[in-house]
mmCIF file with all atom_site columns, C-alpha atoms in Angstrom:
data_model
loop_
_atom_site.group_PDB
_atom_site.id
_atom_site.type_symbol
_atom_site.label_atom_id
_atom_site.label_alt_id
_atom_site.label_comp_id
_atom_site.label_asym_id
_atom_site.label_entity_id
_atom_site.label_seq_id
_atom_site.pdbx_PDB_ins_code
_atom_site.Cartn_x
_atom_site.Cartn_y
_atom_site.Cartn_z
_atom_site.occupancy
_atom_site.B_iso_or_equiv
_atom_site.pdbx_formal_charge
_atom_site.auth_seq_id
_atom_site.auth_comp_id
_atom_site.auth_asym_id
_atom_site.auth_atom_id
_atom_site.pdbx_PDB_model_num
ATOM 1  C CA . MET A 1 1  ? -10.695 13.649  34.290  1.00 49.00 ? 1104 MET A CA 1
ATOM 2  C CA . PRO A 1 2  ? -10.572 10.060  32.951  1.00 55.00 ? 1105 PRO A CA 1
ATOM 3  C CA . PRO A 1 3  ? -10.480 9.634   29.147  1.00 53.00 ? 1106 PRO A CA 1
ATOM 4  C CA . GLY A 1 4  ? -13.863 9.714   27.473  1.00 50.00 ? 1107 GLY A CA 1
ATOM 5  C CA . ILE A 1 5  ? -15.414 12.060  30.025  1.00 59.00 ? 1108 ILE A CA 1
ATOM 6  C CA . GLY A 1 6  ? -16.418 15.615  29.225  1.00 61.00 ? 1109 GLY A CA 1
ATOM 7  C CA . PRO A 1 7  ? -17.178 17.495  25.998  1.00 60.00 ? 1110 PRO A CA 1
ATOM 8  C CA . GLY A 1 8  ? -16.073 15.518  22.953  1.00 65.00 ? 1111 GLY A CA 1
ATOM 9  C CA . GLY A 1 9  ? -14.627 12.838  25.225  1.00 69.00 ? 1112 GLY A CA 1
ATOM 10 C CA . LEU A 1 10 ? -16.410 9.890   23.621  1.00 65.00 ? 1113 LEU A CA 1
ATOM 11 C CA . GLN A 1 11 ? -15.483 11.022  20.126  1.00 65.00 ? 1114 GLN A CA 1
ATOM 12 C CA . ALA A 1 12 ? -11.852 11.566  21.171  1.00 67.00 ? 1115 ALA A CA 1
ATOM 13 C CA . MET A 1 13 ? -11.764 8.132   22.778  1.00 61.00 ? 1116 MET A CA 1
ATOM 14 C CA . LEU A 1 14 ? -13.159 6.454   19.645  1.00 62.00 ? 1117 LEU A CA 1
ATOM 15 C CA . LEU A 1 15 ? -10.758 8.283   17.334  1.00 63.00 ? 1118 LEU A CA 1
ATOM 16 C CA . ALA A 1 16 ? -7.713  7.581   19.506  1.00 64.00 ? 1119 ALA A CA 1
ATOM 17 C CA . ASP A 1 17 ? -7.624  3.955   18.322  1.00 65.00 ? 1120 ASP A CA 1
ATOM 18 C CA . MET A 1 18 ? -8.196  4.709   14.643  1.00 70.00 ? 1121 MET A CA 1
ATOM 19 C CA . PRO A 1 19 ? -5.300  4.240   12.210  1.00 77.00 ? 1122 PRO A CA 1
ATOM 20 C CA . ASP A 1 20 ? -3.858  7.210   10.400  1.00 79.00 ? 1123 ASP A CA 1
ATOM 21 C CA . PRO A 1 21 ? -6.160  7.901   7.412   1.00 79.00 ? 1124 PRO A CA 1
ATOM 22 C CA . GLY A 1 22 ? -3.099  8.429   5.213   1.00 87.00 ? 1125 GLY A CA 1
ATOM 23 C CA . LEU A 1 23 ? -1.829  4.838   5.622   1.00 89.00 ? 1126 LEU A CA 1
ATOM 24 C CA . ALA A 1 24 ? -4.037  3.395   2.873   1.00 88.00 ? 1127 ALA A CA 1
ATOM 25 C CA . ARG A 1 25 ? -2.988  6.180   0.495   1.00 88.00 ? 1128 ARG A CA 1
ATOM 26 C CA . VAL A 1 26 ? 0.715   5.666   1.183   1.00 90.00 ? 1129 VAL A CA 1
ATOM 27 C CA . ALA A 1 27 ? 0.346   1.909   0.690   1.00 88.00 ? 1130 ALA A CA 1
ATOM 28 C CA . GLU A 1 28 ? -1.443  2.412   -2.630  1.00 84.00 ? 1131 GLU A CA 1
ATOM 29 C CA . GLU A 1 29 ? 1.044   4.980   -3.936  1.00 85.00 ? 1132 GLU A CA 1
ATOM 30 C CA . THR A 1 30 ? 4.042   2.785   -3.137  1.00 86.00 ? 1133 THR A CA 1
ATOM 31 C CA . GLY A 1 31 ? 2.637   -0.433  -4.594  1.00 84.00 ? 1134 GLY A CA 1
ATOM 32 C CA . GLY A 1 32 ? 1.772   -1.973  -1.248  1.00 86.00 ? 1135 GLY A CA 1
ATOM 33 C CA . GLY A 1 33 ? -1.384  -3.363  0.241   1.00 85.00 ? 1136 GLY A CA 1
ATOM 34 C CA . TYR A 1 34 ? -3.461  -2.194  3.164   1.00 86.00 ? 1137 TYR A CA 1
ATOM 35 C CA . THR A 1 35 ? -5.696  -4.258  5.395   1.00 85.00 ? 1138 THR A CA 1
ATOM 36 C CA . GLU A 1 36 ? -7.435  -2.713  8.366   1.00 83.00 ? 1139 GLU A CA 1
ATOM 37 C CA . ILE A 1 37 ? -8.638  -5.027  11.091  1.00 83.00 ? 1140 ILE A CA 1
ATOM 38 C CA . ARG A 1 38 ? -11.115 -3.581  13.524  1.00 79.00 ? 1141 ARG A CA 1
ATOM 39 C CA . PHE A 1 39 ? -11.889 -4.723  17.020  1.00 77.00 ? 1142 PHE A CA 1
ATOM 40 C CA . GLY A 1 40 ? -14.043 -7.831  16.965  1.00 82.00 ? 1143 GLY A CA 1
ATOM 41 C CA . GLN A 1 41 ? -13.207 -8.848  13.394  1.00 84.00 ? 1144 GLN A CA 1
ATOM 42 C CA . ASP A 1 42 ? -12.051 -12.354 12.621  1.00 88.00 ? 1145 ASP A CA 1
ATOM 43 C CA . LEU A 1 43 ? -8.246  -12.246 12.556  1.00 90.00 ? 1146 LEU A CA 1
ATOM 44 C CA . GLY A 1 44 ? -8.036  -15.679 10.927  1.00 92.00 ? 1147 GLY A CA 1
ATOM 45 C CA . ALA A 1 45 ? -10.057 -14.526 7.914   1.00 90.00 ? 1148 ALA A CA 1
ATOM 46 C CA . ALA A 1 46 ? -7.978  -11.354 7.556   1.00 88.00 ? 1149 ALA A CA 1
ATOM 47 C CA . PHE A 1 47 ? -4.701  -13.276 7.705   1.00 91.00 ? 1150 PHE A CA 1
ATOM 48 C CA . ALA A 1 48 ? -6.065  -15.839 5.233   1.00 92.00 ? 1151 ALA A CA 1
ATOM 49 C CA . ARG A 1 49 ? -6.800  -13.028 2.719   1.00 88.00 ? 1152 ARG A CA 1
ATOM 50 C CA . VAL A 1 50 ? -3.280  -11.660 3.124   1.00 89.00 ? 1153 VAL A CA 1
ATOM 51 C CA . ALA A 1 51 ? -1.719  -15.129 2.782   1.00 92.00 ? 1154 ALA A CA 1
ATOM 52 C CA . ASP A 1 52 ? -3.827  -15.848 -0.317  1.00 90.00 ? 1155 ASP A CA 1
ATOM 53 C CA . GLU A 1 53 ? -2.642  -12.623 -1.932  1.00 86.00 ? 1156 GLU A CA 1
ATOM 54 C CA . LEU A 1 54 ? 0.992   -13.338 -1.073  1.00 88.00 ? 1157 LEU A CA 1
ATOM 55 C CA . HIS A 1 55 ? 0.715   -16.778 -2.679  1.00 89.00 ? 1158 HIS A CA 1
ATOM 56 C CA . SER A 1 56 ? -0.684  -15.396 -5.944  1.00 84.00 ? 1159 SER A CA 1
ATOM 57 C CA . GLN A 1 57 ? 1.546   -12.422 -6.610  1.00 85.00 ? 1160 GLN A CA 1
ATOM 58 C CA . TYR A 1 58 ? 4.374   -11.886 -9.036  1.00 84.00 ? 1161 TYR A CA 1
ATOM 59 C CA . LEU A 1 59 ? 7.426   -9.721  -8.661  1.00 84.00 ? 1162 LEU A CA 1
ATOM 60 C CA . ILE A 1 60 ? 8.598   -7.948  -11.795 1.00 85.00 ? 1163 ILE A CA 1
ATOM 61 C CA . GLY A 1 61 ? 11.963  -6.225  -11.972 1.00 87.00 ? 1164 GLY A CA 1
ATOM 62 C CA . PHE A 1 62 ? 13.763  -4.276  -14.665 1.00 85.00 ? 1165 PHE A CA 1
ATOM 63 C CA . ALA A 1 63 ? 16.966  -2.395  -15.302 1.00 88.00 ? 1166 ALA A CA 1
ATOM 64 C CA . PRO A 1 64 ? 16.325  1.285   -15.975 1.00 89.00 ? 1167 PRO A CA 1
ATOM 65 C CA . PRO A 1 65 ? 17.175  2.193   -19.572 1.00 88.00 ? 1168 PRO A CA 1
ATOM 66 C CA . LYS A 1 66 ? 18.690  5.532   -18.482 1.00 87.00 ? 1169 LYS A CA 1
ATOM 67 C CA . ARG A 1 67 ? 21.007  5.941   -15.508 1.00 92.00 ? 1170 ARG A CA 1
ATOM 68 C CA . ASP A 1 68 ? 20.336  9.648   -15.172 1.00 94.00 ? 1171 ASP A CA 1
ATOM 69 C CA . GLY A 1 69 ? 19.418  10.135  -11.493 1.00 93.00 ? 1172 GLY A CA 1
ATOM 70 C CA . LYS A 1 70 ? 15.959  11.420  -12.473 1.00 95.00 ? 1173 LYS A CA 1
ATOM 71 C CA . VAL A 1 71 ? 12.434  10.412  -11.473 1.00 94.00 ? 1174 VAL A CA 1
ATOM 72 C CA . HIS A 1 72 ? 10.598  8.294   -14.061 1.00 94.00 ? 1175 HIS A CA 1
ATOM 73 C CA . ASP A 1 73 ? 6.934   7.245   -14.111 1.00 93.00 ? 1176 ASP A CA 1
ATOM 74 C CA . ILE A 1 74 ? 5.887   3.599   -14.011 1.00 90.00 ? 1177 ILE A CA 1
ATOM 75 C CA . ASP A 1 75 ? 2.755   2.470   -15.856 1.00 90.00 ? 1178 ASP A CA 1
ATOM 76 C CA . LEU A 1 76 ? 1.916   -1.188  -15.211 1.00 87.00 ? 1179 LEU A CA 1
ATOM 77 C CA . ARG A 1 77 ? -1.050  -2.760  -17.012 1.00 89.00 ? 1180 ARG A CA 1
ATOM 78 C CA . VAL A 1 78 ? -2.431  -6.285  -17.160 1.00 89.00 ? 1181 VAL A CA 1
ATOM 79 C CA . SER A 1 79 ? -4.510  -7.784  -19.942 1.00 92.00 ? 1182 SER A CA 1
ATOM 80 C CA . GLN A 1 80 ? -6.380  -10.419 -17.930 1.00 91.00 ? 1183 GLN A CA 1
ATOM 81 C CA . ARG A 1 81 ? -9.644  -9.306  -16.351 1.00 91.00 ? 1184 ARG A CA 1
ATOM 82 C CA . GLY A 1 82 ? -9.988  -9.549  -12.596 1.00 88.00 ? 1185 GLY A CA 1
ATOM 83 C CA . LEU A 1 83 ? -6.331  -8.906  -11.837 1.00 85.00 ? 1186 LEU A CA 1
ATOM 84 C CA . LYS A 1 84 ? -5.285  -5.836  -9.904  1.00 83.00 ? 1187 LYS A CA 1
ATOM 85 C CA . PRO A 1 85 ? -1.719  -4.723  -10.547 1.00 86.00 ? 1188 PRO A CA 1
ATOM 86 C CA . ARG A 1 86 ? 0.091   -2.997  -7.722  1.00 85.00 ? 1189 ARG A CA 1
ATOM 87 C CA . ALA A 1 87 ? 3.184   -0.983  -8.387  1.00 87.00 ? 1190 ALA A CA 1
ATOM 88 C CA . ARG A 1 88 ? 4.776   2.185   -7.220  1.00 87.00 ? 1191 ARG A CA 1
ATOM 89 C CA . LYS A 1 89 ? 3.978   5.178   -9.415  1.00 88.00 ? 1192 LYS A CA 1
ATOM 90 C CA . SER A 1 90 ? 7.584   6.196   -10.094 1.00 90.00 ? 1193 SER A CA 1
ATOM 91 C CA . TYR A 1 91 ? 11.230  5.401   -9.442  1.00 91.00 ? 1194 TYR A CA 1
ATOM 92 C CA . VAL A 1 92 ? 14.513  7.281   -9.286  1.00 93.00 ? 1195 VAL A CA 1
ATOM 93 C CA . ALA A 1 93 ? 17.085  5.929   -11.729 1.00 93.00 ? 1196 ALA A CA 1
ATOM 94 C CA . PRO A 1 94 ? 20.581  5.624   -10.298 1.00 93.00 ? 1197 PRO A CA 1
ATOM 95 C CA . LYS A 1 95 ? 23.178  8.012   -11.643 1.00 91.00 ? 1198 LYS A CA 1
ATOM 96 C CA . ALA A 1 96 ? 25.761  6.575   -13.996 1.00 85.00 ? 1199 ALA A CA 1
ATOM 97 C CA . GLN A 1 97 ? 29.163  6.273   -12.364 1.00 83.00 ? 1200 GLN A CA 1
ATOM 98 C CA . SER A 1 98 ? 31.812  8.380   -14.040 1.00 70.00 ? 1201 SER A CA 1
#
């Protein structure tokens, strides 16, 4: 039978092109961004939003205070309204070389 025919065929066909629902969660938890573009949406507008965000972001780095090989939480806050910080939730500190 061709796809989309039979019981549940239309639903299966529609869901086959859907992105994994966990992608947005993984992006959020790792400090990334997620943009979903659906069929028929304006690609130019979506790429413009991504480019705008890339041009207005900062990258902050630090040296871990403890080189203990353990997982440490990260808590990033901003004081200016309207800004949305993105950061991973934790990091693994490298072990000190002996």
